[in-house]
Short mmCIF file of C-alpha atoms and ligand atoms in Angstrom, two decimals:
data_model
loop_
_atom_site.label_atom_id
_atom_site.label_comp_id
_atom_site.label_asym_id
_atom_site.label_seq_id
_atom_site.Cartn_x
_atom_site.Cartn_y
_atom_site.Cartn_z
CA MET B 1 344.38 -44.93 -91.77
CA ASN B 2 341.94 -43.21 -90.66
CA ASN B 3 340.49 -39.88 -92.18
CA ASP B 4 338.41 -38.81 -89.50
CA THR B 5 340.08 -37.94 -86.93
CA PRO B 6 343.92 -36.72 -88.11
CA LYS B 7 346.79 -36.76 -86.11
CA THR B 8 349.25 -34.21 -85.74
CA ASP B 9 352.21 -35.97 -86.38
CA THR B 10 355.21 -34.18 -83.68
CA PRO B 11 358.79 -34.83 -83.95
CA LEU B 12 358.24 -36.67 -80.88
CA ALA B 13 354.38 -37.90 -82.10
CA GLN B 14 357.00 -40.14 -84.01
CA GLU B 15 359.59 -40.92 -81.88
CA MET B 16 357.31 -42.48 -79.58
CA LYS B 17 355.76 -44.56 -82.56
CA ALA B 18 359.05 -46.02 -83.22
CA VAL B 19 359.48 -46.85 -79.89
CA ILE B 20 356.41 -48.65 -79.00
CA THR B 21 356.77 -50.56 -82.21
CA ALA B 22 360.03 -51.45 -81.55
CA ASN B 23 359.50 -51.93 -77.63
CA GLY B 24 355.69 -52.33 -76.89
CA PRO B 25 353.74 -49.65 -75.09
CA ILE B 26 355.10 -46.78 -72.76
CA SER B 27 353.82 -46.28 -69.58
CA VAL B 28 351.49 -43.07 -69.09
CA GLU B 29 353.85 -42.01 -66.58
CA LEU B 30 356.64 -42.33 -69.38
CA TYR B 31 355.06 -40.37 -72.24
CA MET B 32 354.06 -37.28 -69.28
CA ALA B 33 357.82 -36.98 -68.61
CA LEU B 34 358.91 -36.99 -72.33
CA CYS B 35 355.61 -34.80 -73.59
CA LEU B 36 357.37 -32.37 -70.69
CA GLY B 37 361.57 -33.35 -70.56
CA HIS B 38 362.39 -34.86 -73.72
CA PRO B 39 365.31 -33.43 -74.40
CA ARG B 40 364.76 -31.96 -78.43
CA HIS B 41 360.93 -32.53 -78.36
CA GLY B 42 359.97 -32.01 -74.72
CA TYR B 43 357.21 -29.01 -74.32
CA TYR B 44 359.19 -27.24 -71.51
CA MET B 45 362.64 -27.59 -73.47
CA THR B 46 361.93 -25.78 -76.33
CA ARG B 47 360.31 -22.98 -75.76
CA ASP B 48 358.94 -20.33 -72.99
CA PRO B 49 355.08 -21.18 -73.25
CA LEU B 50 354.12 -18.69 -70.24
CA GLY B 51 352.20 -15.71 -70.63
CA LEU B 52 349.02 -14.14 -73.12
CA ALA B 53 351.14 -14.45 -75.68
CA GLY B 54 351.55 -18.17 -74.58
CA ASP B 55 349.59 -21.43 -73.62
CA PHE B 56 348.52 -20.68 -69.81
CA ILE B 57 349.71 -17.96 -66.92
CA THR B 58 350.64 -18.36 -63.91
CA ALA B 59 349.76 -16.31 -60.48
CA PRO B 60 353.70 -14.76 -60.74
CA GLU B 61 352.88 -13.65 -63.84
CA ILE B 62 349.60 -12.09 -63.00
CA SER B 63 351.16 -9.67 -60.37
CA GLN B 64 354.07 -8.67 -58.83
CA MET B 65 352.52 -9.55 -55.13
CA PHE B 66 352.52 -13.06 -56.12
CA GLY B 67 357.17 -13.25 -55.47
CA GLU B 68 357.01 -10.08 -53.31
CA LEU B 69 354.88 -11.60 -50.60
CA LEU B 70 356.49 -14.63 -51.38
CA GLY B 71 359.84 -12.71 -50.49
CA LEU B 72 358.35 -11.82 -47.48
CA TRP B 73 356.99 -15.24 -45.98
CA ALA B 74 361.12 -16.34 -46.95
CA ALA B 75 362.30 -13.73 -44.94
CA ASP B 76 360.15 -14.39 -42.19
CA THR B 77 360.72 -18.19 -41.85
CA TRP B 78 364.22 -17.82 -42.20
CA ARG B 79 364.15 -15.47 -39.26
CA HIS B 80 362.20 -18.37 -37.63
CA MET B 81 365.57 -20.34 -38.33
CA GLY B 82 367.42 -18.48 -36.29
CA GLU B 83 368.84 -16.26 -38.85
CA PRO B 84 371.73 -18.96 -40.76
CA ALA B 85 374.37 -16.74 -42.19
CA ARG B 86 373.86 -18.62 -45.31
CA VAL B 87 370.92 -19.74 -46.68
CA ARG B 88 369.95 -21.03 -49.77
CA LEU B 89 366.77 -19.32 -51.79
CA VAL B 90 366.12 -22.68 -53.84
CA GLU B 91 363.25 -22.00 -56.19
CA LEU B 92 361.71 -25.43 -58.43
CA GLY B 93 360.42 -24.42 -62.17
CA PRO B 94 361.11 -21.38 -61.96
CA GLY B 95 359.29 -20.16 -65.70
CA ARG B 96 360.41 -16.59 -66.54
CA GLY B 97 362.18 -15.90 -63.10
CA THR B 98 359.29 -13.35 -62.08
CA LEU B 99 358.74 -15.14 -59.52
CA MET B 100 362.81 -14.83 -57.66
CA LYS B 101 363.26 -11.24 -59.30
CA ASP B 102 360.27 -10.39 -57.20
CA ALA B 103 360.77 -12.03 -54.32
CA LEU B 104 364.53 -10.37 -53.78
CA ARG B 105 363.03 -7.03 -55.16
CA ALA B 106 360.99 -7.42 -51.08
CA ALA B 107 363.67 -9.30 -49.75
CA ARG B 108 365.24 -6.19 -49.35
CA VAL B 109 363.29 -4.87 -46.54
CA LEU B 110 365.51 -7.55 -44.35
CA PRO B 111 368.76 -6.55 -44.78
CA ALA B 112 370.57 -8.96 -43.07
CA PHE B 113 368.32 -12.15 -44.59
CA HIS B 114 369.03 -10.72 -48.19
CA ALA B 115 372.69 -11.03 -46.80
CA ALA B 116 372.46 -13.55 -46.48
CA ILE B 117 370.85 -14.90 -49.57
CA ASP B 118 372.20 -17.27 -52.11
CA VAL B 119 369.80 -18.24 -55.50
CA HIS B 120 369.73 -21.50 -56.62
CA MET B 121 367.59 -22.49 -59.79
CA VAL B 122 366.65 -25.61 -60.39
CA GLU B 123 365.59 -25.67 -64.07
CA MET B 124 365.50 -28.48 -67.16
CA SER B 125 364.71 -26.00 -69.75
CA PRO B 126 367.82 -24.22 -71.33
CA VAL B 127 365.53 -21.91 -72.88
CA LEU B 128 364.03 -20.92 -70.25
CA ARG B 129 367.31 -21.04 -68.20
CA ARG B 130 368.39 -18.47 -70.35
CA LEU B 131 364.32 -16.04 -70.20
CA GLN B 132 365.66 -16.32 -66.62
CA ALA B 133 369.00 -15.07 -66.59
CA GLU B 134 368.03 -12.13 -68.25
CA THR B 135 365.00 -11.49 -65.38
CA LEU B 136 367.68 -11.74 -62.67
CA ALA B 137 370.57 -9.70 -64.57
CA ASP B 138 369.76 -6.95 -62.68
CA SER B 139 368.63 -8.60 -59.37
CA GLY B 140 372.38 -8.01 -57.73
CA PHE B 141 372.47 -12.22 -57.05
CA SER B 142 374.61 -14.24 -59.24
CA PRO B 143 372.23 -17.24 -59.71
CA ALA B 144 373.15 -21.26 -59.84
CA TRP B 145 371.31 -23.20 -62.52
CA HIS B 146 370.81 -26.96 -61.85
CA ASP B 147 369.37 -29.64 -63.76
CA ALA B 148 368.20 -31.48 -60.13
CA PHE B 149 367.27 -30.88 -56.72
CA ALA B 150 369.79 -33.22 -55.07
CA GLN B 151 372.43 -30.82 -56.79
CA VAL B 152 372.06 -27.64 -54.47
CA PRO B 153 374.73 -27.58 -52.01
CA ALA B 154 374.07 -28.56 -48.34
CA GLY B 155 373.23 -26.20 -46.05
CA PRO B 156 370.13 -24.56 -44.67
CA ALA B 157 367.44 -23.64 -47.69
CA ILE B 158 364.24 -21.99 -48.82
CA ILE B 159 362.35 -23.86 -51.25
CA ILE B 160 360.08 -22.22 -53.53
CA ALA B 161 357.55 -24.25 -56.31
CA ASN B 162 355.00 -22.86 -58.04
CA GLU B 163 353.02 -24.75 -60.43
CA PHE B 164 356.45 -26.99 -59.75
CA PHE B 165 354.48 -30.41 -58.68
CA ASP B 166 351.68 -30.70 -61.69
CA CYS B 167 354.41 -31.37 -63.88
CA LEU B 168 356.36 -34.51 -62.13
CA PRO B 169 354.34 -37.76 -64.05
CA VAL B 170 351.95 -39.81 -62.04
CA ARG B 171 351.45 -43.63 -63.55
CA GLN B 172 347.93 -44.48 -63.71
CA TYR B 173 345.99 -47.84 -62.65
CA VAL B 174 342.52 -48.82 -63.77
CA ARG B 175 340.18 -50.90 -61.72
CA GLY B 176 339.36 -54.48 -63.25
CA ARG B 177 338.07 -57.27 -61.89
CA GLU B 178 341.20 -59.63 -60.74
CA GLY B 179 343.23 -55.98 -59.46
CA TRP B 180 345.07 -52.72 -61.10
CA PHE B 181 346.04 -52.99 -64.22
CA GLU B 182 348.55 -50.19 -65.26
CA ARG B 183 347.02 -47.48 -68.12
CA LEU B 184 349.80 -47.46 -71.02
CA VAL B 185 350.47 -45.37 -74.43
CA GLY B 186 350.44 -48.20 -77.09
CA LEU B 187 349.21 -47.75 -81.10
CA ASP B 188 345.84 -48.36 -82.67
CA ALA B 189 345.19 -50.63 -86.05
CA ALA B 190 346.16 -47.37 -87.89
CA GLY B 191 348.99 -47.06 -86.27
CA GLU B 192 348.74 -43.92 -84.42
CA LEU B 193 348.61 -43.33 -80.52
CA THR B 194 346.56 -44.88 -77.97
CA PHE B 195 345.52 -45.67 -74.32
CA GLY B 196 345.68 -49.13 -73.44
CA LEU B 197 346.03 -51.32 -70.29
CA ALA B 198 348.92 -53.93 -69.17
CA ASN B 199 348.28 -57.47 -70.12
CA ALA B 200 348.36 -58.65 -66.08
CA PRO B 201 346.84 -56.60 -63.21
CA GLU B 202 350.02 -54.82 -60.81
CA PRO B 203 350.67 -57.59 -58.08
CA ALA B 204 351.32 -54.87 -55.15
CA LEU B 205 348.07 -52.99 -55.98
CA THR B 206 345.07 -54.66 -53.28
CA ARG B 207 342.87 -51.75 -52.88
CA ALA B 208 339.60 -53.09 -53.44
CA ALA B 209 337.36 -50.21 -55.52
CA PRO B 210 334.74 -50.79 -58.51
CA GLU B 211 335.94 -51.65 -61.76
CA GLY B 212 336.45 -49.07 -64.30
CA VAL B 213 338.07 -46.47 -61.34
CA LEU B 214 341.33 -45.08 -61.71
CA MET B 215 343.71 -43.95 -59.57
CA GLU B 216 346.95 -42.25 -59.94
CA PHE B 217 349.68 -43.25 -57.83
CA PRO B 218 352.57 -40.00 -58.00
CA ALA B 219 355.60 -42.08 -57.25
CA SER B 220 357.21 -39.19 -58.65
CA HIS B 221 355.97 -36.01 -56.25
CA LEU B 222 356.38 -39.00 -54.07
CA ILE B 223 360.10 -38.97 -54.18
CA ALA B 224 361.23 -35.67 -54.89
CA MET B 225 358.85 -34.77 -51.35
CA ARG B 226 361.06 -37.43 -49.77
CA GLN B 227 364.98 -36.58 -51.71
CA ILE B 228 363.96 -32.60 -50.22
CA THR B 229 362.39 -32.95 -47.16
CA GLU B 230 365.17 -36.21 -45.54
CA ARG B 231 367.32 -32.34 -46.80
CA LEU B 232 365.41 -30.17 -44.68
CA VAL B 233 365.23 -32.00 -41.65
CA ALA B 234 369.00 -32.59 -41.79
CA GLN B 235 369.79 -29.05 -42.79
CA GLY B 236 367.66 -27.43 -41.47
CA GLY B 237 364.55 -25.18 -43.61
CA ALA B 238 361.12 -25.06 -44.88
CA LEU B 239 359.56 -26.05 -48.66
CA LEU B 240 356.62 -23.92 -49.98
CA VAL B 241 354.50 -25.77 -52.58
CA LEU B 242 351.79 -23.54 -54.34
CA ASP B 243 350.24 -25.57 -57.21
CA TYR B 244 346.10 -26.83 -57.89
CA GLY B 245 345.39 -30.12 -56.23
CA HIS B 246 343.04 -31.42 -53.59
CA LEU B 247 343.20 -31.98 -50.33
CA SER B 248 342.12 -35.38 -50.19
CA THR B 249 343.44 -38.59 -51.87
CA GLY B 250 340.52 -39.82 -54.57
CA TYR B 251 339.83 -41.59 -57.97
CA GLY B 252 339.66 -40.43 -60.75
CA ASP B 253 342.01 -39.32 -64.05
CA THR B 254 343.53 -35.52 -63.39
CA MET B 255 346.48 -35.58 -66.20
CA GLN B 256 345.12 -32.34 -68.93
CA ALA B 257 346.88 -30.97 -72.13
CA VAL B 258 346.64 -27.02 -72.36
CA ARG B 259 347.74 -25.62 -75.30
CA ASP B 260 346.93 -21.66 -76.32
CA HIS B 261 344.91 -20.99 -73.19
CA GLY B 262 342.30 -23.71 -73.81
CA TYR B 263 342.68 -27.79 -73.08
CA THR B 264 343.58 -29.82 -75.95
CA ALA B 265 343.32 -34.23 -76.44
CA LEU B 266 346.16 -35.61 -74.94
CA LEU B 267 347.87 -37.89 -77.20
CA ALA B 268 347.22 -35.40 -79.49
CA GLU B 269 350.43 -33.34 -79.91
CA PRO B 270 352.82 -34.61 -78.05
CA GLY B 271 355.76 -32.24 -76.94
CA GLU B 272 353.24 -29.28 -78.07
CA ALA B 273 350.93 -28.59 -75.15
CA ASP B 274 351.75 -28.80 -71.35
CA VAL B 275 350.39 -31.79 -69.53
CA THR B 276 349.91 -31.96 -65.86
CA VAL B 277 347.97 -33.73 -62.91
CA HIS B 278 346.50 -32.25 -59.47
CA VAL B 279 348.83 -32.59 -57.07
CA ASP B 280 347.12 -34.05 -54.26
CA PHE B 281 348.40 -32.57 -50.83
CA ALA B 282 347.46 -35.19 -48.84
CA ALA B 283 349.88 -38.03 -50.36
CA LEU B 284 352.10 -35.12 -50.70
CA ALA B 285 351.78 -34.08 -46.49
CA GLN B 286 351.97 -38.02 -45.93
CA ALA B 287 355.16 -38.23 -47.45
CA ALA B 288 356.69 -34.88 -45.47
CA ARG B 289 355.60 -36.21 -42.24
CA MET B 290 356.85 -39.81 -43.00
CA ALA B 291 360.48 -38.40 -43.82
CA GLY B 292 360.65 -36.58 -40.42
CA ALA B 293 359.14 -32.94 -41.54
CA ALA B 294 356.34 -31.09 -39.65
CA VAL B 295 353.34 -30.23 -42.37
CA HIS B 296 351.85 -26.69 -42.27
CA GLY B 297 349.01 -25.76 -43.72
CA PRO B 298 347.84 -26.92 -46.39
CA ALA B 299 345.50 -23.77 -47.00
CA THR B 300 343.44 -22.22 -50.17
CA GLN B 301 346.28 -19.94 -52.80
CA GLY B 302 343.49 -17.91 -51.19
CA GLU B 303 343.76 -18.42 -47.47
CA PHE B 304 347.37 -18.21 -47.97
CA LEU B 305 347.97 -14.74 -49.57
CA LEU B 306 345.09 -12.69 -47.77
CA ARG B 307 346.32 -14.27 -44.45
CA LEU B 308 349.62 -12.72 -45.59
CA GLY B 309 348.33 -9.41 -46.08
CA ILE B 310 348.24 -9.23 -50.27
CA ARG B 311 345.21 -6.75 -49.46
CA GLU B 312 347.25 -4.30 -47.64
CA ARG B 313 349.69 -4.51 -50.65
CA ALA B 314 347.31 -4.48 -53.50
CA ALA B 315 346.09 -1.05 -51.41
CA MET B 316 349.45 -0.19 -51.06
CA LEU B 317 351.00 -0.52 -54.50
CA GLN B 318 347.49 1.02 -55.42
CA ALA B 319 348.14 4.44 -53.59
CA HIS B 320 350.99 4.26 -55.80
CA ALA B 321 349.79 4.44 -58.57
CA ALA B 322 347.51 6.91 -58.05
CA ALA B 323 350.21 8.77 -57.02
CA SER B 324 352.39 8.34 -59.75
CA THR B 325 350.97 7.50 -63.17
CA GLY B 326 347.02 7.15 -61.58
CA GLY B 327 346.54 4.48 -64.49
CA SER B 328 347.22 0.99 -62.97
CA ALA B 329 344.72 1.28 -60.28
CA ALA B 330 341.75 -1.11 -61.68
CA HIS B 331 344.77 -3.93 -62.78
CA ILE B 332 346.28 -4.14 -59.41
CA ASP B 333 342.49 -4.58 -58.51
CA THR B 334 341.97 -7.30 -61.14
CA ALA B 335 344.53 -8.99 -60.52
CA LEU B 336 344.10 -9.05 -56.77
CA ASN B 337 341.05 -10.37 -57.40
CA ARG B 338 342.33 -13.59 -59.69
CA LEU B 339 344.92 -14.87 -57.34
CA ILE B 340 342.37 -14.41 -54.75
CA ASP B 341 339.51 -15.94 -56.32
CA MET B 342 337.70 -18.06 -54.09
CA ASP B 343 334.72 -19.50 -57.09
CA THR B 344 335.18 -23.58 -56.99
CA ARG B 345 337.01 -22.94 -60.59
CA GLY B 346 339.13 -20.02 -58.91
CA MET B 347 342.41 -19.64 -58.82
CA GLY B 348 342.25 -18.62 -55.09
CA GLN B 349 340.29 -21.69 -54.22
CA LEU B 350 341.13 -24.42 -56.85
CA PHE B 351 345.29 -23.79 -55.55
CA LYS B 352 346.71 -24.76 -52.71
CA ALA B 353 349.42 -23.67 -49.91
CA MET B 354 351.32 -25.88 -47.93
CA ALA B 355 354.85 -25.96 -46.53
CA VAL B 356 357.22 -28.34 -45.41
CA ALA B 357 359.46 -27.52 -42.93
CA HIS B 358 362.07 -28.74 -40.15
CA PRO B 359 360.08 -29.74 -37.09
CA ALA B 360 361.79 -27.32 -34.79
CA LEU B 361 359.94 -24.29 -37.07
CA PRO B 362 356.86 -22.60 -35.34
CA LEU B 363 353.77 -22.72 -37.43
CA LEU B 364 354.94 -20.10 -40.43
CA PRO B 365 352.90 -16.83 -42.13
CA GLY B 366 350.24 -17.84 -44.20
CA PHE B 367 348.86 -21.03 -42.00
CA ASP B 368 346.79 -21.78 -39.14
CA ARG B 369 347.90 -25.41 -38.45
CA ARG B 370 350.84 -27.11 -38.04
CA HIS B 371 351.12 -30.71 -37.93
CA ASP B 372 353.85 -33.29 -36.06
CA PRO B 373 355.50 -35.90 -37.62
N1 SAH S 1 356.91 -21.60 -61.57
C1 SAH S 1 356.94 -20.98 -62.24
C2 SAH S 1 356.75 -21.93 -63.60
C3 SAH S 1 355.91 -22.82 -63.79
S1 SAH S 1 356.08 -23.97 -65.28
C4 SAH S 1 355.77 -19.67 -62.65
O1 SAH S 1 355.00 -19.78 -61.30
O2 SAH S 1 355.89 -18.84 -63.36
C5 SAH S 1 357.04 -25.30 -64.62
C6 SAH S 1 357.98 -24.71 -64.99
O3 SAH S 1 358.86 -26.30 -64.16
C7 SAH S 1 358.89 -24.70 -65.52
O4 SAH S 1 359.93 -23.43 -65.29
C8 SAH S 1 359.44 -25.81 -66.26
O5 SAH S 1 360.22 -25.56 -67.13
C9 SAH S 1 359.83 -26.41 -64.93
N2 SAH S 1 359.92 -28.12 -65.18
C10 SAH S 1 359.16 -28.46 -64.85
N3 SAH S 1 359.52 -30.37 -64.88
C11 SAH S 1 360.82 -29.81 -64.13
C12 SAH S 1 361.40 -31.24 -63.97
N4 SAH S 1 361.23 -32.13 -63.96
N5 SAH S 1 362.93 -30.43 -63.61
C13 SAH S 1 363.27 -28.88 -63.40
N6 SAH S 1 362.35 -27.77 -63.50
C14 SAH S 1 361.13 -28.51 -63.93
#
């Protein structure tokens, strides 16, 4: 054993080592999927990772304004859809349920929309499902939970996915002299998890690139996008995706592991750290258009929230705070600035918003351009 680099032997690492010993290396895609979703040891299956005491924080946990504005976005979208008497309000990966709670409260401003909503939560984690149920206990709605999007009953739908796609695994390939070799996770001489490459190149990948370049192929993202789009085109509605990622497809490894608000080595503690990738919005947009939907945006999260009126919403909350407790006006300001921060590393810039909608819908709120299928 190599004692210089001690590895955390998590239960999931042990299980992976046994599988690799028996069957050979696993793909990076499977590694990521197991890290997050292994039924017993997966990161999301065993804990609530959100918030200050957790490993990372998300927009709806920063401020109620985020979920409220998305609730108003959904109300507007519903009007553009022709105000169907029933609409599925679907959230993919709802975390603690905070976004949905805030969205449903804001949706009361349009009583006909509020009355038309049927809440559906697509969530794989039993721990987070329980939290979501608690959060929504007083919402006046009885949500239905599903393991997968395909289980959401038919009908017009408005779907929201905040920091969901970044949890879907990607395949990775490295360019060698004779082609693209899939990146795998195997065992080193000491029996520890290590990255390696497939023995033979992938025959379907032929794109020229300099040797050593890494390419991510988001197969599960594209499958999910096609499935959602086909439904929206057939039954009506729109999907809103918010996530960190890039507007054009490029090369490079974007996979990262996060624990306790900081980065950690990818292979060090499988099941104990969040593993995510940057979302390739260009690839998602192309998949949606090929399946017959219009694409709205993408815009940066900062632009999107400003167009939805986050400044005005913040001013209202501040006036209210000043009138009642007087204490939280500065807090609202901090949250606003964090959500729309347009610095290169700021949330308002790093995160993008994009909608995918039935082609008959006009330009949806928050966006400045729409691309037909
Ligand atoms: N949207 C929330 C939580 C983001 S964390 C927020 O913004 O705060 C990612 C969420 O997606 C968690 O709820 C996680 O359990 C869920 N998730 C990740 N992969 C999933 C999958 N394949 N199927 C269903 N839910 C998934």
